Coordinates of C-alpha atoms in Angstrom, one line a residue:
Chain A
D1 CA 50.0 104.9 138.0
I2 CA 48.2 107.8 135.9
Q3 CA 50.1 110.0 134.3
M4 CA 49.9 113.9 133.1
T5 CA 51.1 114.8 130.0
Q6 CA 51.4 118.4 130.4
S7 CA 52.1 121.1 126.7
P8 CA 53.2 123.0 125.3
S9 CA 56.9 121.6 127.1
S10 CA 58.1 125.5 126.0
L11 CA 56.6 128.6 123.9
S12 CA 57.0 132.1 123.3
A13 CA 54.7 134.9 123.5
S14 CA 54.3 138.8 123.5
V15 CA 53.5 141.1 126.3
G16 CA 49.5 140.9 126.5
D17 CA 49.2 137.8 125.1
R18 CA 46.9 135.3 125.7
V19 CA 48.6 132.3 126.8
T20 CA 47.0 128.8 127.2
I21 CA 48.9 125.4 129.1
T22 CA 46.7 122.2 129.0
C23 CA 47.4 119.0 131.9
R24 CA 45.8 115.8 130.7
A25 CA 45.5 112.8 132.6
S26 CA 45.1 109.3 131.8
Q27 CA 42.4 108.4 134.3
D28 CA 39.7 110.6 135.9
I29 CA 41.1 112.7 139.0
S30 CA 38.1 115.1 139.4
D31 CA 39.6 118.2 140.1
F32 CA 42.9 117.7 142.7
L33 CA 45.1 119.8 140.2
A34 CA 47.5 122.2 140.7
W35 CA 49.0 124.5 139.3
Y36 CA 52.9 126.3 140.8
Q37 CA 55.3 129.0 139.4
Q38 CA 58.8 128.4 139.5
R39 CA 60.2 131.5 137.9
P40 CA 63.8 130.9 137.5
G41 CA 66.2 129.9 140.4
K42 CA 62.8 130.3 142.5
V43 CA 60.6 128.6 144.5
P44 CA 57.6 127.1 143.5
Q45 CA 54.8 129.3 143.8
L46 CA 51.2 127.5 144.4
L47 CA 48.7 129.4 141.6
I48 CA 45.4 127.5 141.2
Y49 CA 43.8 124.8 143.7
A50 CA 41.4 122.6 142.7
A51 CA 42.0 122.8 139.4
S52 CA 40.0 126.5 139.6
T53 CA 40.3 128.4 142.3
L54 CA 43.0 131.5 142.7
Q55 CA 45.6 130.7 145.3
S56 CA 45.0 134.2 147.4
G57 CA 47.9 137.5 146.3
V58 CA 48.3 136.1 142.7
P59 CA 47.5 138.0 139.8
S60 CA 43.3 137.2 138.7
R61 CA 45.3 137.3 135.1
F62 CA 46.2 133.6 136.3
S63 CA 42.7 131.0 135.8
G64 CA 42.3 127.3 135.4
S65 CA 39.9 125.6 134.5
G66 CA 38.6 121.7 133.6
S67 CA 37.7 118.8 135.5
G68 CA 38.0 114.5 135.0
T69 CA 40.7 114.2 132.6
D70 CA 41.9 118.0 130.9
F71 CA 42.7 120.9 132.7
T72 CA 43.9 124.2 131.4
L73 CA 45.8 127.2 133.3
T74 CA 45.6 130.7 131.4
I75 CA 47.2 133.7 131.6
S76 CA 44.5 136.4 130.0
G77 CA 47.5 138.9 129.1
L78 CA 51.3 138.0 129.8
Q79 CA 53.2 140.3 131.7
P80 CA 57.3 140.1 131.7
E81 CA 57.4 138.6 135.4
D82 CA 55.5 135.8 133.8
V83 CA 59.2 134.0 132.8
A84 CA 58.6 130.7 134.7
T85 CA 58.0 127.3 134.2
Y86 CA 54.6 126.5 134.9
Y87 CA 53.5 123.1 136.2
C88 CA 51.2 121.1 137.3
L89 CA 50.0 118.1 140.0
R90 CA 48.3 115.5 140.0
S91 CA 46.5 114.8 144.0
N92 CA 43.8 112.9 144.1
S93 CA 45.7 109.3 144.7
A94 CA 49.4 108.5 145.9
P95 CA 51.7 108.6 144.1
W96 CA 51.6 112.7 143.3
T97 CA 52.6 113.8 139.8
F98 CA 53.7 116.5 138.7
G99 CA 53.7 117.2 135.0
Q100 CA 56.6 118.0 132.8
G101 CA 56.5 121.7 132.9
T102 CA 56.2 124.2 130.3
K103 CA 58.5 127.2 130.0
V104 CA 56.6 130.4 129.3
E105 CA 59.7 133.0 127.7
I106 CA 58.6 136.6 126.1
K107 CA 59.4 137.4 122.7
Chain B
E1 CA 53.8 134.0 158.1
V2 CA 54.7 130.4 157.1
H3 CA 58.3 129.8 157.4
L4 CA 60.3 126.3 156.2
V5 CA 63.7 125.9 156.6
E6 CA 65.5 122.5 155.2
S7 CA 68.9 121.4 155.9
G8 CA 71.2 118.5 156.3
G9 CA 71.6 118.9 152.1
G10 CA 74.8 117.8 151.0
L11 CA 78.1 115.5 149.3
V12 CA 77.5 112.4 149.7
Q13 CA 79.0 109.1 148.3
P14 CA 76.6 106.4 146.3
G15 CA 75.2 104.0 149.0
G16 CA 75.8 106.9 151.7
S17 CA 72.4 107.9 154.0
L18 CA 71.5 111.8 154.3
K19 CA 68.8 112.6 156.4
L20 CA 66.9 116.3 155.7
S21 CA 65.4 118.2 157.9
C22 CA 62.8 120.8 157.4
A23 CA 62.0 122.9 160.6
A24 CA 58.9 124.9 160.1
S25 CA 57.2 128.1 161.9
G26 CA 53.9 130.1 161.9
F27 CA 51.4 127.6 162.4
T28 CA 49.6 124.9 163.8
F29 CA 52.4 122.2 162.0
S30 CA 50.8 119.3 164.2
S31 CA 47.4 120.2 161.9
Y32 CA 49.2 119.7 159.0
W33 CA 50.2 116.8 156.6
M34 CA 53.9 117.9 155.1
T35 CA 55.5 116.6 151.7
W36 CA 58.7 116.4 150.5
V37 CA 59.6 117.4 146.5
R38 CA 62.7 117.5 144.9
Q39 CA 64.2 118.9 141.4
A40 CA 67.0 117.3 140.3
P41 CA 69.5 120.5 138.2
G42 CA 67.8 121.6 135.7
K43 CA 64.7 119.3 135.0
G44 CA 60.8 119.3 136.9
L45 CA 59.9 119.1 139.8
E46 CA 59.0 115.1 141.5
W47 CA 56.7 114.6 144.3
L48 CA 58.7 112.5 146.3
A49 CA 56.5 111.5 150.1
N50 CA 53.9 112.3 152.7
I51 CA 52.8 112.3 155.8
K52 CA 49.8 112.8 158.2
H53 CA 49.5 115.3 160.6
D54 CA 50.2 113.0 163.4
G55 CA 52.7 110.5 161.4
S56 CA 50.4 107.5 161.3
A57 CA 49.6 107.9 157.1
K58 CA 53.3 108.6 154.7
F59 CA 52.9 107.8 150.9
Y60 CA 55.8 107.3 149.0
V61 CA 57.1 107.6 145.1
D62 CA 57.6 104.1 143.5
S63 CA 61.1 105.9 142.8
V64 CA 62.5 106.4 147.0
K65 CA 60.1 103.4 148.3
G66 CA 62.1 101.2 150.8
R67 CA 65.4 103.6 150.0
F68 CA 63.7 106.8 151.8
T69 CA 61.7 107.2 155.3
I70 CA 59.9 110.2 155.8
S71 CA 59.0 111.1 159.5
R72 CA 58.0 114.1 162.2
D73 CA 57.9 115.6 165.1
N74 CA 55.5 117.6 165.8
A75 CA 57.2 118.7 169.4
K76 CA 59.9 120.2 167.3
N77 CA 57.5 121.5 164.4
S78 CA 59.5 119.0 162.5
V79 CA 59.3 117.2 159.6
Y80 CA 62.2 114.5 157.6
L81 CA 63.3 113.1 155.4
Q82 CA 66.0 109.6 155.9
M83 CA 67.5 108.8 152.7
N84 CA 68.7 105.7 152.5
S85 CA 71.2 103.8 149.8
L86 CA 71.7 107.1 147.5
R87 CA 72.3 107.0 144.0
A88 CA 73.7 109.3 142.0
E89 CA 70.0 110.3 140.5
D90 CA 69.1 111.7 144.0
T91 CA 70.9 114.2 143.0
A92 CA 68.6 117.6 143.7
V93 CA 67.3 120.4 145.5
Y94 CA 64.9 118.5 148.3
Y95 CA 61.7 121.1 148.9
C96 CA 59.7 120.6 152.3
A97 CA 55.9 121.7 151.7
R98 CA 53.3 122.6 154.0
L99 CA 50.1 120.6 152.9
K100 CA 46.4 121.1 152.4
Y101 CA 45.0 117.7 152.2
G102 CA 40.7 118.2 152.8
S103 CA 38.4 119.1 149.8
S104 CA 41.4 119.9 147.9
R105 CA 45.7 118.7 148.2
H106 CA 48.2 120.9 147.5
T107 CA 51.2 122.6 148.9
D108 CA 50.6 126.3 149.5
D109 CA 54.4 126.9 151.4
W110 CA 57.2 125.8 150.0
G111 CA 61.3 126.2 152.2
Q112 CA 64.0 127.7 150.0
G113 CA 65.5 123.8 150.1
T114 CA 68.8 122.3 150.0
L115 CA 70.8 120.9 147.7
V116 CA 71.8 117.0 147.4
T117 CA 75.1 115.6 145.9
V118 CA 75.9 112.2 145.4
S119 CA 79.0 111.3 144.0
S120 CA 82.4 110.5 144.4

């Protein structure tokens, strides 16, 4: 099975900072990569799909990049409402796999 | 507006069975793949299973293969997860989600989840 390694597991940043989260696949997954945000106690919400396409309604400070094995989620200007755990999801072939998650906090 | 409502969770003894349901509305259910995802308390997300829009294809994660069965009834706009031989490690919130399956594959809308607790 293809493994996904997400890093870091947690981070603390100041409001307005640029935040970067990465996911690495153990083999080429093309652009079958999505990013989700899960605020505390809430249901996961889709942010990015096809590695770099912003889901409708998601603020433009969120962006995704990458293809093949290395992917990045960037928050350009962290806001208090961005406190959440972020997950990547690999979906090129079954079984699909989520990354381990990155918990983002405000410093 | 897409609406997904899970039901059927609860407390079950190890080795027992439970069937989860997910009622869908607000979209043409029979045109979409559906999926189940779970989240153990304080843990991350785990993809469990996908089912094609007509039920002709199903995929599972190894940890539930042979124990869990995903199914759907397009006449009732519902997807199901039959869970047998339950273990303590199956304790989790179970979410159903709508799948976009094409040139990209991702879930876009999720239900609120239903809690399954496996304990004696």
